[in-house]
Short mmCIF file of C-alpha atoms and ligand atoms in Angstrom, two decimals:
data_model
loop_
_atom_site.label_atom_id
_atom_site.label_comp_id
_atom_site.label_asym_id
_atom_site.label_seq_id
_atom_site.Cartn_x
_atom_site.Cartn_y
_atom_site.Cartn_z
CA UNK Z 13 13.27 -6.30 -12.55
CA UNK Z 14 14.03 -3.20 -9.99
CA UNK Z 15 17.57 -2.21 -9.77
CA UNK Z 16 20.00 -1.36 -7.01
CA UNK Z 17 20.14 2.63 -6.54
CA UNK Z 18 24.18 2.19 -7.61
CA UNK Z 19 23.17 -0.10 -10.16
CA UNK Z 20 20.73 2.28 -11.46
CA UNK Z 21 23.22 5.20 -11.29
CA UNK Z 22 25.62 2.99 -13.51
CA UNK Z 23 22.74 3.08 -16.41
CA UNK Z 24 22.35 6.59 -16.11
CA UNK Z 25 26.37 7.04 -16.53
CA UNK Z 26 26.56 5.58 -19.70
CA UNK Z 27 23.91 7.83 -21.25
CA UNK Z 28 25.63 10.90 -19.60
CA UNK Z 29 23.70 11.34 -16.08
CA UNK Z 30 25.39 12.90 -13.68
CA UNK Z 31 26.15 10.79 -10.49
CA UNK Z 32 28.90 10.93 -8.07
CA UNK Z 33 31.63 8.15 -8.14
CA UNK Z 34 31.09 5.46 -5.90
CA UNK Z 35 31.43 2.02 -4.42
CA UNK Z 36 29.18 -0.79 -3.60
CA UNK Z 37 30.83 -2.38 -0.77
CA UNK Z 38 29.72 -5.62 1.60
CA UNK Z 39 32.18 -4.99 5.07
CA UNK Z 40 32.64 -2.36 7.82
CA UNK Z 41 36.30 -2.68 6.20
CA UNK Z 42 35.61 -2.35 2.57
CA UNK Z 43 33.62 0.78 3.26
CA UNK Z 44 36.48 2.12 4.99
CA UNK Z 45 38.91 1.83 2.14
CA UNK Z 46 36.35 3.00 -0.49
CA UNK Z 47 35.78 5.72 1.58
CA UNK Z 48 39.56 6.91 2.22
CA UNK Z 49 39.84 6.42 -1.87
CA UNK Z 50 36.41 8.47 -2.86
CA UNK Z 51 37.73 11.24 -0.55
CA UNK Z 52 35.55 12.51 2.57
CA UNK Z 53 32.91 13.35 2.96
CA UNK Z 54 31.26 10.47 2.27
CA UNK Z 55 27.40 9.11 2.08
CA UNK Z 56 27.14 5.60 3.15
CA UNK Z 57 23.90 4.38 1.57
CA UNK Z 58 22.00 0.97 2.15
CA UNK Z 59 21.26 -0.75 -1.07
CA UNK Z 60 17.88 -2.43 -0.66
CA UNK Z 61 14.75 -2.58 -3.01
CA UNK Z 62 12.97 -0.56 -1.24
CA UNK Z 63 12.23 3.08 -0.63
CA UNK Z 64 12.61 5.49 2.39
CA UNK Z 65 15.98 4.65 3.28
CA UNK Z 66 16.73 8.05 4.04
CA UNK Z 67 13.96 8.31 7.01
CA UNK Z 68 14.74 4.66 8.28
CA UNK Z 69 18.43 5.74 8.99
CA UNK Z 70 19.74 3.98 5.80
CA UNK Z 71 21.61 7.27 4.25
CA UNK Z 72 23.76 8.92 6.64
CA UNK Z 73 26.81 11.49 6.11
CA UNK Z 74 30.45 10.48 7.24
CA UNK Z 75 33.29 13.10 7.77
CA UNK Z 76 35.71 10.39 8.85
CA UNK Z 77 36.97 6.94 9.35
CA UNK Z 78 35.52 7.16 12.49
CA UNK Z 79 31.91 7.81 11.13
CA UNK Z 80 31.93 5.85 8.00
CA UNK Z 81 33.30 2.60 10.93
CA UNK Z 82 30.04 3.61 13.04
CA UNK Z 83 27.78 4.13 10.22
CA UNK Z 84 28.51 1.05 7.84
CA UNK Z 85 28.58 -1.20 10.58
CA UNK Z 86 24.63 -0.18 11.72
CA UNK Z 87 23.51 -0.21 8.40
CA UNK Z 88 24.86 -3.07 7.30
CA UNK Z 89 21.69 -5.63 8.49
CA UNK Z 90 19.61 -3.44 9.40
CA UNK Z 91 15.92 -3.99 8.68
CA UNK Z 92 14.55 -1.54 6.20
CA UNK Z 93 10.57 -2.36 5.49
CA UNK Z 94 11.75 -6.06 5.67
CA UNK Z 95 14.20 -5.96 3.14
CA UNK Z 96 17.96 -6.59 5.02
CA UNK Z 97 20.63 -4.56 4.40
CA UNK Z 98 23.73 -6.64 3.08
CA UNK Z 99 25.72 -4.28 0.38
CA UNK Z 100 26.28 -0.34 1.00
CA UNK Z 101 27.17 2.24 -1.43
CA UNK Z 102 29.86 4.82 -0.50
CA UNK Z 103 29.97 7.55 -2.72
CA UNK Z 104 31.33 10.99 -2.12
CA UNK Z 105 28.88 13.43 -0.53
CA UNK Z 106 27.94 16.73 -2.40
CA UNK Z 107 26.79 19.60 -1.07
CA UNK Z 108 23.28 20.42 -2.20
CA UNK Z 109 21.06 23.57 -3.20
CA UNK Z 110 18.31 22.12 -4.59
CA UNK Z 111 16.68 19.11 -4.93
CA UNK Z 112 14.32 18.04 -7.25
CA UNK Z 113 12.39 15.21 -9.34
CA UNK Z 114 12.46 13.61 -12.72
CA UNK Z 115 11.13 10.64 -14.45
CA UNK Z 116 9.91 8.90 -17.02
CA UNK Z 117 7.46 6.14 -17.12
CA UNK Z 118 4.73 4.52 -19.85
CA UNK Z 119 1.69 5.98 -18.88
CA UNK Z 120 -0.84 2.94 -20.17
CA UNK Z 121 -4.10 4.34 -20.47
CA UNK Z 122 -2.55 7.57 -22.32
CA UNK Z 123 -0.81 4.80 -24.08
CA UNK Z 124 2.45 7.15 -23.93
CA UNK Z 125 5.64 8.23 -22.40
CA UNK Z 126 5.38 10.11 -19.43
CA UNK Z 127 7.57 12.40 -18.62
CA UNK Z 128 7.60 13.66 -14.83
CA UNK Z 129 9.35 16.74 -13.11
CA UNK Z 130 9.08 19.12 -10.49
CA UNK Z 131 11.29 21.44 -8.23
CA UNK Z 132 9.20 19.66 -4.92
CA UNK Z 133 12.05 16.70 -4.95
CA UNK Z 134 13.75 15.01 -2.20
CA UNK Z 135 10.65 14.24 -0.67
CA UNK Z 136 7.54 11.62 -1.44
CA UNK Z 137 6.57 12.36 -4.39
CA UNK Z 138 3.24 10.85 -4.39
CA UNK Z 139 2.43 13.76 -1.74
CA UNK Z 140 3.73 16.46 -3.78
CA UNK Z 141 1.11 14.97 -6.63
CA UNK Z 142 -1.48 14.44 -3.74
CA UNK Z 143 -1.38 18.12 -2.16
CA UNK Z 144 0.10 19.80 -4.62
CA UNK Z 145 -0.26 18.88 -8.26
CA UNK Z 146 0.45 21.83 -9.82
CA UNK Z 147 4.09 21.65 -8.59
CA UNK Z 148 4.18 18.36 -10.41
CA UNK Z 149 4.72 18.87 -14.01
CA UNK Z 150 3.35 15.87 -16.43
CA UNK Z 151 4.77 16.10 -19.63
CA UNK Z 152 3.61 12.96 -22.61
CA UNK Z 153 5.95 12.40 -25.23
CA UNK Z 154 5.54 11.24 -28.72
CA UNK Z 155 7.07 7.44 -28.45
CA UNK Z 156 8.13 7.83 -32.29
CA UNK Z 157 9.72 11.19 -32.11
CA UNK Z 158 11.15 10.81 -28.13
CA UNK Z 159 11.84 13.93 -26.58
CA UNK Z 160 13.30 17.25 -28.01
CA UNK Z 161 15.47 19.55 -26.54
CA UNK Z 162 13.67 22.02 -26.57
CA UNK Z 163 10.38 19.68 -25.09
CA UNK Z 164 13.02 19.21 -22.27
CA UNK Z 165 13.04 23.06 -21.92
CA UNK Z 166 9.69 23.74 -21.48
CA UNK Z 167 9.35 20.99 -19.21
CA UNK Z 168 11.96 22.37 -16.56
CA UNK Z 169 10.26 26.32 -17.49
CA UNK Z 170 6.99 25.06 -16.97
CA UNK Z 171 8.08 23.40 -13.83
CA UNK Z 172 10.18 26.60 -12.35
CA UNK Z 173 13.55 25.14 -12.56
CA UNK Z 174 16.04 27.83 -11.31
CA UNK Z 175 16.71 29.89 -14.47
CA UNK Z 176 20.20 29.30 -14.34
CA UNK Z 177 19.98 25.27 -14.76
CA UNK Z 178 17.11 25.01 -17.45
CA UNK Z 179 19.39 23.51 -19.88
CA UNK Z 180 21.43 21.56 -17.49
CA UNK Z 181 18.20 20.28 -16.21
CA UNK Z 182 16.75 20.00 -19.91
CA UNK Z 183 20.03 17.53 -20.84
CA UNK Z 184 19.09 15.80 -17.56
CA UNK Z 185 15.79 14.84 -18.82
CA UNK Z 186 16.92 13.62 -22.01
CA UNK Z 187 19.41 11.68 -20.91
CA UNK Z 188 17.14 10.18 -18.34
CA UNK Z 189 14.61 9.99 -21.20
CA UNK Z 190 17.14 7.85 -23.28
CA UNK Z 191 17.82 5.77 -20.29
CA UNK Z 192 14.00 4.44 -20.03
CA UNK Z 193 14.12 3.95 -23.57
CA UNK Z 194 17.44 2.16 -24.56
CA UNK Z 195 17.60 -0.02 -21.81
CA UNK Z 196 13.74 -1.15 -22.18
CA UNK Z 197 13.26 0.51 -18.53
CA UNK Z 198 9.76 0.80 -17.31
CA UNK Z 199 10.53 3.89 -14.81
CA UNK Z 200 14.08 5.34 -14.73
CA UNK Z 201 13.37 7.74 -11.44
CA UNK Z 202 15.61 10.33 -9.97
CA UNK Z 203 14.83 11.66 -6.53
CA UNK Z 204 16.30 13.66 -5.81
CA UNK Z 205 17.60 15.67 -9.04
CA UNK Z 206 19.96 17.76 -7.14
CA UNK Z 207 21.57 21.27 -8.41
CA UNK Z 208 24.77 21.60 -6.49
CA UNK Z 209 25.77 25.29 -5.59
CA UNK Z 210 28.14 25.13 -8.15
CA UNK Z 211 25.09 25.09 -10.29
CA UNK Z 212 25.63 21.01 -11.83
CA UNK Z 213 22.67 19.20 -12.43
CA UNK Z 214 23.23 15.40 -10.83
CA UNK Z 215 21.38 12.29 -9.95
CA UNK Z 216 21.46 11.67 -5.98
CA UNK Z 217 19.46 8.68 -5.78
CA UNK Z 218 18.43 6.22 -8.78
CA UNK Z 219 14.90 3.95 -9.22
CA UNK Z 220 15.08 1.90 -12.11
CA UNK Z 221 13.38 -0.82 -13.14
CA UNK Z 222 13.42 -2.94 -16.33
CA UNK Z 223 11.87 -4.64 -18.32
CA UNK Z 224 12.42 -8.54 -17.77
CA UNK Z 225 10.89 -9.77 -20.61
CA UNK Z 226 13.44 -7.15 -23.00
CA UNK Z 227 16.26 -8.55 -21.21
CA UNK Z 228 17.37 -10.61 -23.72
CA UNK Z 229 18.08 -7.54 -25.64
CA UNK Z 230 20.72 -6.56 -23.05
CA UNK Z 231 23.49 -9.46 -22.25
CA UNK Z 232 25.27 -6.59 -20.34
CA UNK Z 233 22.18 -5.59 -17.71
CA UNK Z 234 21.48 -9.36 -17.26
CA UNK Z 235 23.90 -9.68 -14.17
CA UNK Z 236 22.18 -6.71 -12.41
CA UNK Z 237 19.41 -9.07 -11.56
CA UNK Z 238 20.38 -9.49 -7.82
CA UNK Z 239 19.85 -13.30 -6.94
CA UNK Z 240 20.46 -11.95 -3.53
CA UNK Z 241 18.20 -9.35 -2.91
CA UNK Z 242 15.47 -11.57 -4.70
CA UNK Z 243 12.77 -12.95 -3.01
CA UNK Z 244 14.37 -16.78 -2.56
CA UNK Z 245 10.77 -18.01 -2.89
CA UNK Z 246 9.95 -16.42 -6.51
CA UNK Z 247 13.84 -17.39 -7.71
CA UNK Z 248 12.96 -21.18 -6.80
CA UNK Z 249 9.69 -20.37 -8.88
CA UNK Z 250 11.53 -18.83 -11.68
CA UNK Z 251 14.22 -21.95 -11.84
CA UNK Z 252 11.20 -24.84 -11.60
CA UNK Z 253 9.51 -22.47 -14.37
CA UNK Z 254 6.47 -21.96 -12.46
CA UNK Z 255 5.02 -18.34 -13.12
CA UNK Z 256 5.05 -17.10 -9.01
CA UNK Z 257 4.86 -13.66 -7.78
CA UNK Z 258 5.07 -13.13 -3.81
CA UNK Z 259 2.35 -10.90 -2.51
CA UNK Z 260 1.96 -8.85 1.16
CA UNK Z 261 -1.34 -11.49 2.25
CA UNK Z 262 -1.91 -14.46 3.54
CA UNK Z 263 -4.05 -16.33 2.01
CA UNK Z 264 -2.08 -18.89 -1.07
CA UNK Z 265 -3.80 -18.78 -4.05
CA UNK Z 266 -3.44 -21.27 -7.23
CA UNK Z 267 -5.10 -21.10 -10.40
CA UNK Z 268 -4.84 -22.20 -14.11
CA UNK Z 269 -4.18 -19.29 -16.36
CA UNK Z 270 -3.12 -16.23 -15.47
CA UNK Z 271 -6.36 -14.37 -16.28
CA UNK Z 272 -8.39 -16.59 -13.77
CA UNK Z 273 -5.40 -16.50 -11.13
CA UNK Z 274 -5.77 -12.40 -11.61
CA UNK Z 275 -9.68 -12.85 -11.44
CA UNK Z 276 -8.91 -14.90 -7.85
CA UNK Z 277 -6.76 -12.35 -6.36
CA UNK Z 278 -9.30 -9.95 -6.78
CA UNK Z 279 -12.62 -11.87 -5.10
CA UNK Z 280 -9.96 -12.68 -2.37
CA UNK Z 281 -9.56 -8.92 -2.17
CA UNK Z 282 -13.24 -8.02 -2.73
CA UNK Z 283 -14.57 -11.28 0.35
CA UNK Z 284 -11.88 -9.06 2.54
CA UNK Z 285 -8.68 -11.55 2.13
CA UNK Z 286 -5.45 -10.34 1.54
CA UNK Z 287 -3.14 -13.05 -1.36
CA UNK Z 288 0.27 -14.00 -0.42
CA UNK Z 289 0.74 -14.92 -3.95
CA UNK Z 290 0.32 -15.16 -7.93
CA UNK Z 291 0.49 -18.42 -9.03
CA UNK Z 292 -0.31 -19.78 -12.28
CA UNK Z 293 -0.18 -23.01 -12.94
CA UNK Z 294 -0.53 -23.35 -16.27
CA UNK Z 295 -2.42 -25.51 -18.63
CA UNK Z 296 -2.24 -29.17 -18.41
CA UNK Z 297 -1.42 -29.02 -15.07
CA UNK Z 298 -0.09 -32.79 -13.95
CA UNK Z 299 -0.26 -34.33 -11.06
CA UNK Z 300 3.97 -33.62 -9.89
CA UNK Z 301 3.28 -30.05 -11.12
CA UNK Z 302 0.57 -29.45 -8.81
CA UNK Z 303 2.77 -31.06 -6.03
CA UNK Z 304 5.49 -28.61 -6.80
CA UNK Z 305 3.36 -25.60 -7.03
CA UNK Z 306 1.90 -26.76 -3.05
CA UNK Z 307 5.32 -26.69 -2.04
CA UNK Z 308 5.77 -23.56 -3.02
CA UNK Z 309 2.68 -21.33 -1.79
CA UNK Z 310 3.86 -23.62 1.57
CA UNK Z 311 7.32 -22.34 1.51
CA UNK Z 312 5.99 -18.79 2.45
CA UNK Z 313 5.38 -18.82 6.33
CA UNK Z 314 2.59 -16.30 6.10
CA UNK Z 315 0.62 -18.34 4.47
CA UNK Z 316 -2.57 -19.42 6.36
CA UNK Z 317 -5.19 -20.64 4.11
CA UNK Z 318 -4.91 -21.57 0.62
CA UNK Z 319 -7.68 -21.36 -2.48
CA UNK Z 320 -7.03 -23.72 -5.46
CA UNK Z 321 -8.95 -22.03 -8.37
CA UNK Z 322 -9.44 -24.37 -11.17
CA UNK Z 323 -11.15 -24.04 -14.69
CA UNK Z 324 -10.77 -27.49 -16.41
CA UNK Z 325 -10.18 -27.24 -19.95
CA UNK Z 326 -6.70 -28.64 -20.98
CA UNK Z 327 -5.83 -28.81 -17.56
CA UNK Z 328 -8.25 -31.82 -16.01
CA UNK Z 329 -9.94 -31.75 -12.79
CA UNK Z 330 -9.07 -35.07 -11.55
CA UNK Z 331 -5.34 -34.50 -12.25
CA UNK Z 332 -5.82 -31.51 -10.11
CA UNK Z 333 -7.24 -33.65 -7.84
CA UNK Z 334 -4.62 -36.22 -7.63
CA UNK Z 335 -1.91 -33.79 -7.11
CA UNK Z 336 -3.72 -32.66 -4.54
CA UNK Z 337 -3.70 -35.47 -3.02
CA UNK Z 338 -0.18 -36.47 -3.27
CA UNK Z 339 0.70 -33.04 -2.33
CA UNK Z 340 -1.20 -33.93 0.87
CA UNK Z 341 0.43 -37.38 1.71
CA UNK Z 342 4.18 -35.76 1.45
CA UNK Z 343 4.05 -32.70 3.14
CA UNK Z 344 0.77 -32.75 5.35
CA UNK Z 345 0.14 -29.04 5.08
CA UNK Z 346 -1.23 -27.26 8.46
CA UNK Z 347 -3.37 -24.65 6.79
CA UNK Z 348 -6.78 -25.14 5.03
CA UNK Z 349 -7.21 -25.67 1.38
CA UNK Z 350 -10.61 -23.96 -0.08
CA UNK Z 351 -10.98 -25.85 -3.58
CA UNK Z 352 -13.11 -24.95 -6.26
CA UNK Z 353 -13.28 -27.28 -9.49
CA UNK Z 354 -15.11 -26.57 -12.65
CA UNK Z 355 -15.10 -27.66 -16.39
CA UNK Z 356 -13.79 -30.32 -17.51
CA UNK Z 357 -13.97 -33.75 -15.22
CA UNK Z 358 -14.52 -32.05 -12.57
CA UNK Z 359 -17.31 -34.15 -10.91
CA UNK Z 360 -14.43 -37.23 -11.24
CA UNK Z 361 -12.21 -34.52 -9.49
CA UNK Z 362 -14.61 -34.14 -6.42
CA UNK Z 363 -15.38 -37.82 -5.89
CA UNK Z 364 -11.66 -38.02 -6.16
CA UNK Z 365 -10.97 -35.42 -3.40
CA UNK Z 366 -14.11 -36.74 -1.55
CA UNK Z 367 -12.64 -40.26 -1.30
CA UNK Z 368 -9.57 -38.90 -0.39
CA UNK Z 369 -11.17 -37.24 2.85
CA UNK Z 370 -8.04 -35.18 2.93
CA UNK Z 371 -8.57 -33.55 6.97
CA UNK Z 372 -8.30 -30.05 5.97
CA UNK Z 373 -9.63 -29.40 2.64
CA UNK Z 374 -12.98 -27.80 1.51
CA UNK Z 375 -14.98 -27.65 -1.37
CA UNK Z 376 -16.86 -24.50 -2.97
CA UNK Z 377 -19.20 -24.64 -6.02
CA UNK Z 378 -18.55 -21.12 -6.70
CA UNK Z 379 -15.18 -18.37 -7.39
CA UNK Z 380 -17.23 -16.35 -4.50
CA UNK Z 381 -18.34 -19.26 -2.42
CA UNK Z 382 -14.39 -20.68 -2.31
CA UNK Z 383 -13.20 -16.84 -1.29
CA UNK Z 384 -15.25 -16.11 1.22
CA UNK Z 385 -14.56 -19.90 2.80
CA UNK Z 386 -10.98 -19.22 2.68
CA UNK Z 387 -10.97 -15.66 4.24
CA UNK Z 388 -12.99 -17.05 6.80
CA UNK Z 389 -10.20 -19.64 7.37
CA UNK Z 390 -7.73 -17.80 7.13
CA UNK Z 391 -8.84 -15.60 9.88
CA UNK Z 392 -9.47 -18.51 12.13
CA UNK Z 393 -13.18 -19.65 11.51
CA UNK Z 394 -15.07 -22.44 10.94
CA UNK Z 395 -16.84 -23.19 7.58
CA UNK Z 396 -18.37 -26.43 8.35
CA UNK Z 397 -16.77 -29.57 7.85
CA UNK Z 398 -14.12 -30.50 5.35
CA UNK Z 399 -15.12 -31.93 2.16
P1 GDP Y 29 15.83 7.45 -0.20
O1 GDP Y 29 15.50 8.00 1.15
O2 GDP Y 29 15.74 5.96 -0.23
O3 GDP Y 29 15.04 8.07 -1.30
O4 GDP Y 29 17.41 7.78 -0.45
P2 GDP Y 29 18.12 9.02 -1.17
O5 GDP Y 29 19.26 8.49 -1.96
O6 GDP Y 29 17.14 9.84 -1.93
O7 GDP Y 29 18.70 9.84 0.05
C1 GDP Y 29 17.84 10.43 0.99
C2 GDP Y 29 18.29 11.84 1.29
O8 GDP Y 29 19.61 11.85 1.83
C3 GDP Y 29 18.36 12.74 0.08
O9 GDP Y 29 17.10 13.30 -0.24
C4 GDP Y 29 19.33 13.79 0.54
O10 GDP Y 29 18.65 14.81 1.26
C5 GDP Y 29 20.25 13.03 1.49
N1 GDP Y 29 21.53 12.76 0.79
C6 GDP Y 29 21.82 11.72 0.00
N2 GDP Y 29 23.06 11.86 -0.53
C7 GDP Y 29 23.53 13.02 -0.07
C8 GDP Y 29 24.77 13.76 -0.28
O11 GDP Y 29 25.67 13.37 -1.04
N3 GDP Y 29 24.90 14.93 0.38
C9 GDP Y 29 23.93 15.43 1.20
N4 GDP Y 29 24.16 16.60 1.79
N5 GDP Y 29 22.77 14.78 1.42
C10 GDP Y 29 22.57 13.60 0.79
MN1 MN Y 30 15.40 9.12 -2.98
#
């Protein structure tokens, strides 16, 4: 669950980050009275999941009503990597010195903390570790003893932190350290750390995500999931308890289990086909839950073609089969369906779907067979005839 930069920099308050006070607004007007309260200058900042917002005229400086007027009312709806702007945060501007980077992440296959830092920040980050990786200092941490002090130290040393903030930068570690790890985070992010040339140490920006599955763990983070900055298709997933994640593609893509549904996306990926989605259907997949689970790969307009995936064990082939078909006779889909059965009753599921003669649906024997149908139909091909 990614968080709001202002929602992020509320975490990092209450474990002692330095951020400067702010307010998440939603009119031209209410960014006008926030900003006469903060005090100008201000920073008027588009709150969208989504990074960049700097360089796609999202974060912009205001001296005045005047500007903050102008400013809030272009960034409020603008377009920023297709996320829309709808709330701003107005904060009061500091002056900077430095910036710089910090965070911490799980680092899998050391099967450890990772703590990040280097005094390359403010810009992408991945470049500075692409061009430059000795600027980028990676520090693991024991997960049983967390991070000392001192650790902290030789992290912002090592780095080349100013001399002059290596313990303000240390504390900014740990604190950000105890943010990942308190609020079952799985990257707390600050870019950039800025030193202000009164020599404070303080988060400009905020990237935090957490960890949905811990939420239960934290009543008080639970409203920061933002229904409205959620994709509406994977929150009607989420309430009809179907296991959806929205992808970039187009080609829909069903399966039974999440390990085969993983094994589809990537034979889309490898046949040259790009998924619009994750979608596990589960086991004992019935008839109405197949329907449901149409409807919503459908409800994604870039969908163009879509694979059904099926390994019948608990879940049966011919139930597939009639949802399939009843999925067919209420909505009519537009785009091609590439359908591979196997396992259990699966030859009653293919006379089922042959019967059927449902216009736009094709069979494959084979995971490979059914990709590379449904790439090719996707991108406008023919296969042969329908099923
Ligand atoms: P991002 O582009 O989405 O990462 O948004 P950031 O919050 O990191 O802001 C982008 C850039 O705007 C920062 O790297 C700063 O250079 C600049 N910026 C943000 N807040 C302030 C501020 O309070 N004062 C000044 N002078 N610049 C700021
Ligand atoms: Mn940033």
């Amino acid at each position: 669950m990614d968080l709001l930069e202002y929602q992020g920099k509320q975490l990092f308050a209450r474990h002692g980050l330095r951020v400067s006070s702010g307010e998440p607004v939603t009119t031209v007007e209410d960014a006008v009275r926030a900003a006469g309260e903060l005090g100008y200058p201000v920073v008027v900042k588009a709150q969208v999941l989504v990074g960049g917002r700097g360089k796609a005229g999202g974060v912009k400086l205001a001296a005045d009503e005047a500007e903050v007027r102008e400013h809030a009312g272009s960034i409020l709806g603008m377009d920023i990597h297709g996320h829309t702007v709808r709330t701003l945060w107005i904060e009061h501007a500091s002056d900077i010195a430095t910036e710089y980077y910090a965070s911490v992440l799980l680092d899998r296959s050391a099967k450890q903390p990772l703590v990040m830092f280097s005094v390359e920040g403010g810009v992408d980050i991945e470049e500075v570790a692409e061009n430059t990786p000795e600027k980028l200092i990676r520090h693991h941490v024991d997960a049983l003893n967390g991070i000392s002090r001192e650790e902290a130290i030789e992290i912002a040393t090592e780095g080349g932190a100013d001399a002059d903030v290596i313990e303000g930068v240390a504390d900014a570690l740990v604190a950000l350290y105890e943010v990942w790890l308190q609020e079952d985070a799985t990257l707390a992010e600050i870019n950039p750390l800025i030193v202000t040339p009164e020599r404070e140490v303080k988060a400009l920006d905020a990237k935090v995500s957490l960890d949905g599955n811990a939420l239960y763990r934290h009543p008080e983070n639970q409203e920061l999931s933002d229904a409205e900055n959620e994709d509406p298709i994977e929150r009607r997933a989420k309430e009809e308890g179907v296991q959806y994640v929205k992808l970039d593609g187009d080609i829909g893509i069903l399966g039974n289990g999440a390990g085969l549904v993983m094994s589809t996306l990537d034979v889309v990926a490898q046949a040259g086909g790009s998924p619009a989605n994750f979608l596990d259907a589960g086991g004992g997949s019935d008839a109405e839950k197949i329907k449901q689970a149409v409807q919503l790969i459908l409800a994604n307009d870039a969908v163009k073609a879509v694979l059904f995936n099926i390994f019948g064990g608990i879940t049966r082939c011919d139930e597939v089969a009639r949802g399939l078909i009843a999925a067919f006779e209420d909505l009519k889909p537009d785009v091609p369906f590439v359908v591979r059965l196997d396992g259990t009753n699966d030859v009653e599921g293919r006379r089922l779907l042959q019967e059927a003669a449902l216009p736009n649906v094709y069979a494959a024997r084979t995971m490979n067979e059914a990709a590379e149908k449904v790439v090719a139909l996707a991108a406008g091909e023919s296969v042969g005839a329908p099923a």
